[in-house]
Short mmCIF file of N, CA and C in Angstrom, two decimals:
data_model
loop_
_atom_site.label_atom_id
_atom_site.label_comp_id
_atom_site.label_asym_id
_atom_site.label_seq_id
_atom_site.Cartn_x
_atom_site.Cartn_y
_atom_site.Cartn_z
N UNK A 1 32.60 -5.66 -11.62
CA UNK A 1 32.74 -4.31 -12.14
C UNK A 1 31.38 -3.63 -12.26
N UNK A 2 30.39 -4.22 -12.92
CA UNK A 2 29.09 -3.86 -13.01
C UNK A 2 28.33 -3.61 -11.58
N UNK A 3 28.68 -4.27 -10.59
CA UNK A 3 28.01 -4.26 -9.01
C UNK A 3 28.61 -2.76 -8.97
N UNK A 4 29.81 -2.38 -8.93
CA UNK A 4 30.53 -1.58 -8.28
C UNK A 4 29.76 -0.20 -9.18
N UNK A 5 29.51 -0.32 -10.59
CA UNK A 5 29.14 0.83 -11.16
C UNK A 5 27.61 1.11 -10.53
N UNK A 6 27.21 0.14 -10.43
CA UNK A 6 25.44 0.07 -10.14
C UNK A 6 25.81 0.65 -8.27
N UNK A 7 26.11 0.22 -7.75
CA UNK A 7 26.44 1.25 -6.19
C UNK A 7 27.01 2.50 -5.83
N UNK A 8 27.58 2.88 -6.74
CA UNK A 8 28.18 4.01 -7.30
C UNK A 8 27.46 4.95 -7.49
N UNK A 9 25.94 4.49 -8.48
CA UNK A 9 25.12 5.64 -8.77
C UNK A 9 24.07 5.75 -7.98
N UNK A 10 24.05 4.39 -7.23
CA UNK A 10 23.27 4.50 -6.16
C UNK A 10 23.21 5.35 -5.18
N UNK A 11 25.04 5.08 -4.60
CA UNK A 11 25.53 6.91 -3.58
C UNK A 11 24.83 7.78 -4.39
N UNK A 12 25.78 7.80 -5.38
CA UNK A 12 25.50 9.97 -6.31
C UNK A 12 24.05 9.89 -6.12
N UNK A 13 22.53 9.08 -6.56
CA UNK A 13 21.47 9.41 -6.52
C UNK A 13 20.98 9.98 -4.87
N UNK A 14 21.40 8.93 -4.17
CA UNK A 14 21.06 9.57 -2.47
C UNK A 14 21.57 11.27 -1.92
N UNK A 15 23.13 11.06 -2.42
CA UNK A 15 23.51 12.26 -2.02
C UNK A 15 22.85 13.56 -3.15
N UNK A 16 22.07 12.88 -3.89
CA UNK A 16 21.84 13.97 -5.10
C UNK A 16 20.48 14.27 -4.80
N UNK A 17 19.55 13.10 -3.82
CA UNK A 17 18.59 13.24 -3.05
C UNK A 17 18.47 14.25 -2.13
N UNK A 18 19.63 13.78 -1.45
CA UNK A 18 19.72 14.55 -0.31
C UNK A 18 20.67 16.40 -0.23
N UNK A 19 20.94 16.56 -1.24
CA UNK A 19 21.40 17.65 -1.97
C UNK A 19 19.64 18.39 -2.11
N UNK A 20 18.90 17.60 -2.70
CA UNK A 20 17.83 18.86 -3.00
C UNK A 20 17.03 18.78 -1.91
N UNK A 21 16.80 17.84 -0.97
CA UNK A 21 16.30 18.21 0.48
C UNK A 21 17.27 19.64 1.08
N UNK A 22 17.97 19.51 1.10
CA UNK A 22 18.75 21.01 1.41
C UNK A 22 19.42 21.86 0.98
N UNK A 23 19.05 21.90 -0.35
CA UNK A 23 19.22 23.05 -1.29
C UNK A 23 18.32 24.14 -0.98
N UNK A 24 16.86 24.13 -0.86
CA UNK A 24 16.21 25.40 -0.84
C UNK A 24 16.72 26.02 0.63
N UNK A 25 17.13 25.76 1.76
CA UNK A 25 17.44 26.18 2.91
C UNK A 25 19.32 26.84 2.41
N UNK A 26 19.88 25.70 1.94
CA UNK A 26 21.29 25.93 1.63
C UNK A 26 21.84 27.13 0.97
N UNK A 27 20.45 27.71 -0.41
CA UNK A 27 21.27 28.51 -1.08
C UNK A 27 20.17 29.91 -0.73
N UNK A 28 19.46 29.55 -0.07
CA UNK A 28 18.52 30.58 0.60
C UNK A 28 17.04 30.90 -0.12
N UNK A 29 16.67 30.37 -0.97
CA UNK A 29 15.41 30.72 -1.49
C UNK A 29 14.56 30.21 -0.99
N UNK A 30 14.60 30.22 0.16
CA UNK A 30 13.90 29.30 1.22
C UNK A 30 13.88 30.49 2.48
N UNK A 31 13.40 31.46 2.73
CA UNK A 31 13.22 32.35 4.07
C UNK A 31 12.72 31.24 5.17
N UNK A 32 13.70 31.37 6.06
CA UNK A 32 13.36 31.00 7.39
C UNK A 32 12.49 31.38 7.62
N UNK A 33 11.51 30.37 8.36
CA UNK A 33 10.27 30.51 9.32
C UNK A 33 8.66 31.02 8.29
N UNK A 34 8.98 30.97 6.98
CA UNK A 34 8.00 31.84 5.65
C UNK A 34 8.05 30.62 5.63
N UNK A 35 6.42 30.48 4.68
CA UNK A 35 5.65 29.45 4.28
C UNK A 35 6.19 29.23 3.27
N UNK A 36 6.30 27.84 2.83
CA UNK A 36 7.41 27.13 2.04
C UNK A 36 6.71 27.39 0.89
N UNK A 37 7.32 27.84 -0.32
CA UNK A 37 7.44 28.03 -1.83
C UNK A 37 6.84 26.80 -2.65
N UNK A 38 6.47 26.89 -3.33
CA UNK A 38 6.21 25.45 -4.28
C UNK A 38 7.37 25.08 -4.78
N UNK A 39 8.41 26.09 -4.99
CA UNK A 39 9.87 25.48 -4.99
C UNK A 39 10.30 24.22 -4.16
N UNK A 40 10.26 24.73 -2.81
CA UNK A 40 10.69 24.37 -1.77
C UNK A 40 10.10 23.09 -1.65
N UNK A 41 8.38 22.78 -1.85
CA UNK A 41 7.64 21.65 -1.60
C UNK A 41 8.38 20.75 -2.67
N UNK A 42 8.54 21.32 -3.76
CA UNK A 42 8.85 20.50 -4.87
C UNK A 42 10.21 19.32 -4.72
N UNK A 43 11.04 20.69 -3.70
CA UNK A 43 12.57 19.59 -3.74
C UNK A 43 12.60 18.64 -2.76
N UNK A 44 11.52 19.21 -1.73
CA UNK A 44 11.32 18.27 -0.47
C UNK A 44 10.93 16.73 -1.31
N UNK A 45 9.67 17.08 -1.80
CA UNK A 45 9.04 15.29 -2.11
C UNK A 45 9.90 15.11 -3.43
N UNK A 46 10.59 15.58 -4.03
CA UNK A 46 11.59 14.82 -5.10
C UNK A 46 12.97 14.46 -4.12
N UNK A 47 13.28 15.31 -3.67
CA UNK A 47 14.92 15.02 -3.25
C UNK A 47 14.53 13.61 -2.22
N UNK A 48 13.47 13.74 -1.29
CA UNK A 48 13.18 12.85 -0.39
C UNK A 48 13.10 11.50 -0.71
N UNK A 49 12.32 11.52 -1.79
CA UNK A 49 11.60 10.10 -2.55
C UNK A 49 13.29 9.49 -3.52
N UNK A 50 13.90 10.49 -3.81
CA UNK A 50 14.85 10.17 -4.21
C UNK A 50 16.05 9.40 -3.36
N UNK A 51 15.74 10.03 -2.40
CA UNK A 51 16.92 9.67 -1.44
C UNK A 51 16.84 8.42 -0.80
N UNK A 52 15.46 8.30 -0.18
CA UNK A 52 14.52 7.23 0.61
C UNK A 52 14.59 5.99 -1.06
N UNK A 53 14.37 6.19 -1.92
CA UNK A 53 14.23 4.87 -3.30
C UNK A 53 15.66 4.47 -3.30
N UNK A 54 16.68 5.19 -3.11
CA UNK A 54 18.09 4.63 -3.71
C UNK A 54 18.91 4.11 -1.81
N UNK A 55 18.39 4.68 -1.28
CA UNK A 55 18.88 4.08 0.68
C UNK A 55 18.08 2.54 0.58
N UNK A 56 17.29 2.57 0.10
CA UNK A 56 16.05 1.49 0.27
C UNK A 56 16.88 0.44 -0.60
N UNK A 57 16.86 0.98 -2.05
CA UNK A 57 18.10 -0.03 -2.83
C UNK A 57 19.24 -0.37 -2.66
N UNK A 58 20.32 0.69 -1.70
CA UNK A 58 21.73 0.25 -1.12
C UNK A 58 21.27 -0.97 0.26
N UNK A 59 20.17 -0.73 0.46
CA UNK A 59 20.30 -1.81 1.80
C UNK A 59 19.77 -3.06 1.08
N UNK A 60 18.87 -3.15 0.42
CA UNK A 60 18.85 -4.79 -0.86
C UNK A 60 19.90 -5.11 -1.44
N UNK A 61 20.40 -4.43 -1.68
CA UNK A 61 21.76 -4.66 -2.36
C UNK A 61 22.40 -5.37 -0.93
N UNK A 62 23.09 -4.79 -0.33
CA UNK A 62 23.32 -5.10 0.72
C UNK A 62 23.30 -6.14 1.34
N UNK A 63 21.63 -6.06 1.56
CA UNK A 63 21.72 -7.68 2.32
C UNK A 63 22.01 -8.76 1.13
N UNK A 64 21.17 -8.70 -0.41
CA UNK A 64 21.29 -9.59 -0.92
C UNK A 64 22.88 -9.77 -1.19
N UNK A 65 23.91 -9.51 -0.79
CA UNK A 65 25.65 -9.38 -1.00
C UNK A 65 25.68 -10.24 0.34
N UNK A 66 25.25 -9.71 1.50
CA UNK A 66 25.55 -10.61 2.76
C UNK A 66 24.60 -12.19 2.31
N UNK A 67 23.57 -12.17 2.04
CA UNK A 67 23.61 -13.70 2.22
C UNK A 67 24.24 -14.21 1.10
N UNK A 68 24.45 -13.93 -0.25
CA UNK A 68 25.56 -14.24 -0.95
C UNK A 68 26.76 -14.90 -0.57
N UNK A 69 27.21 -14.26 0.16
CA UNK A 69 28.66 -14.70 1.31
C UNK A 69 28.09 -15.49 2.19
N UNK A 70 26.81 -15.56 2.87
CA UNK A 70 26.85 -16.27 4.12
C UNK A 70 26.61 -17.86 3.04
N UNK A 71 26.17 -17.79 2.13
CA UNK A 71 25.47 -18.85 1.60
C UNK A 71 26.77 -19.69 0.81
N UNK A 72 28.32 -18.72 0.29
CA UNK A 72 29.31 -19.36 -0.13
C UNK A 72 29.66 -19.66 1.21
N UNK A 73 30.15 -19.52 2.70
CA UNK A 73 30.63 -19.64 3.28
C UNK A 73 30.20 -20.88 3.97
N UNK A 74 29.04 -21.62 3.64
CA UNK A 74 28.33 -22.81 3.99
C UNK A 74 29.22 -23.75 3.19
N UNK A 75 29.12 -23.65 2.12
CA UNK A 75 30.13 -24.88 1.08
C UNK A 75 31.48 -24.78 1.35
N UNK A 76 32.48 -24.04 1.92
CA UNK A 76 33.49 -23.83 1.91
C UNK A 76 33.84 -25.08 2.62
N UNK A 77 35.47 -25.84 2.47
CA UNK A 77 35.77 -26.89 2.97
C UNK A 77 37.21 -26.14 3.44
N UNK A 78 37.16 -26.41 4.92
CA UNK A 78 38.12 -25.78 5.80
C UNK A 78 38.17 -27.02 6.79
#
């Protein structure tokens, strides 16, 4: 139950990452082709670092779940 809550917020943080990577373009305070806002810089290296820290943690997670299984699947008597 606890794995499942802890991956859970892992998505919402990425997509919440990746929400403010394209928010300043999305809701327009962002002029095409104009030199980017300190707004704009701001959501880039937060939404990014956000997105990139919690992708980085779904794939540890991840593998450490696959060798988990590969490592029960050694003892198994079949």
């Amino acid at each position: 139950m606890m794995a499942k809550l802890g991956v859970s917020a892992l998505v919402l943080l990425f997509l919440g990452g990746l929400w403010l990577v394209a928010a300043p373009f999305a809701v327009g305070y962002q002029a095409r082709g104009a030199t980017y806002v300190d707004a704009t810089v701001n959501d880039l290296w937060l939404g990014g670092s956000i997105a990139a820290i919690s992708f980085v943690s779904l794939v540890i997670y991840a593998a450490d779940a696959l060798r988990e299984l590969a490592r029960r699947g050694k003892h198994s008597d079949v």
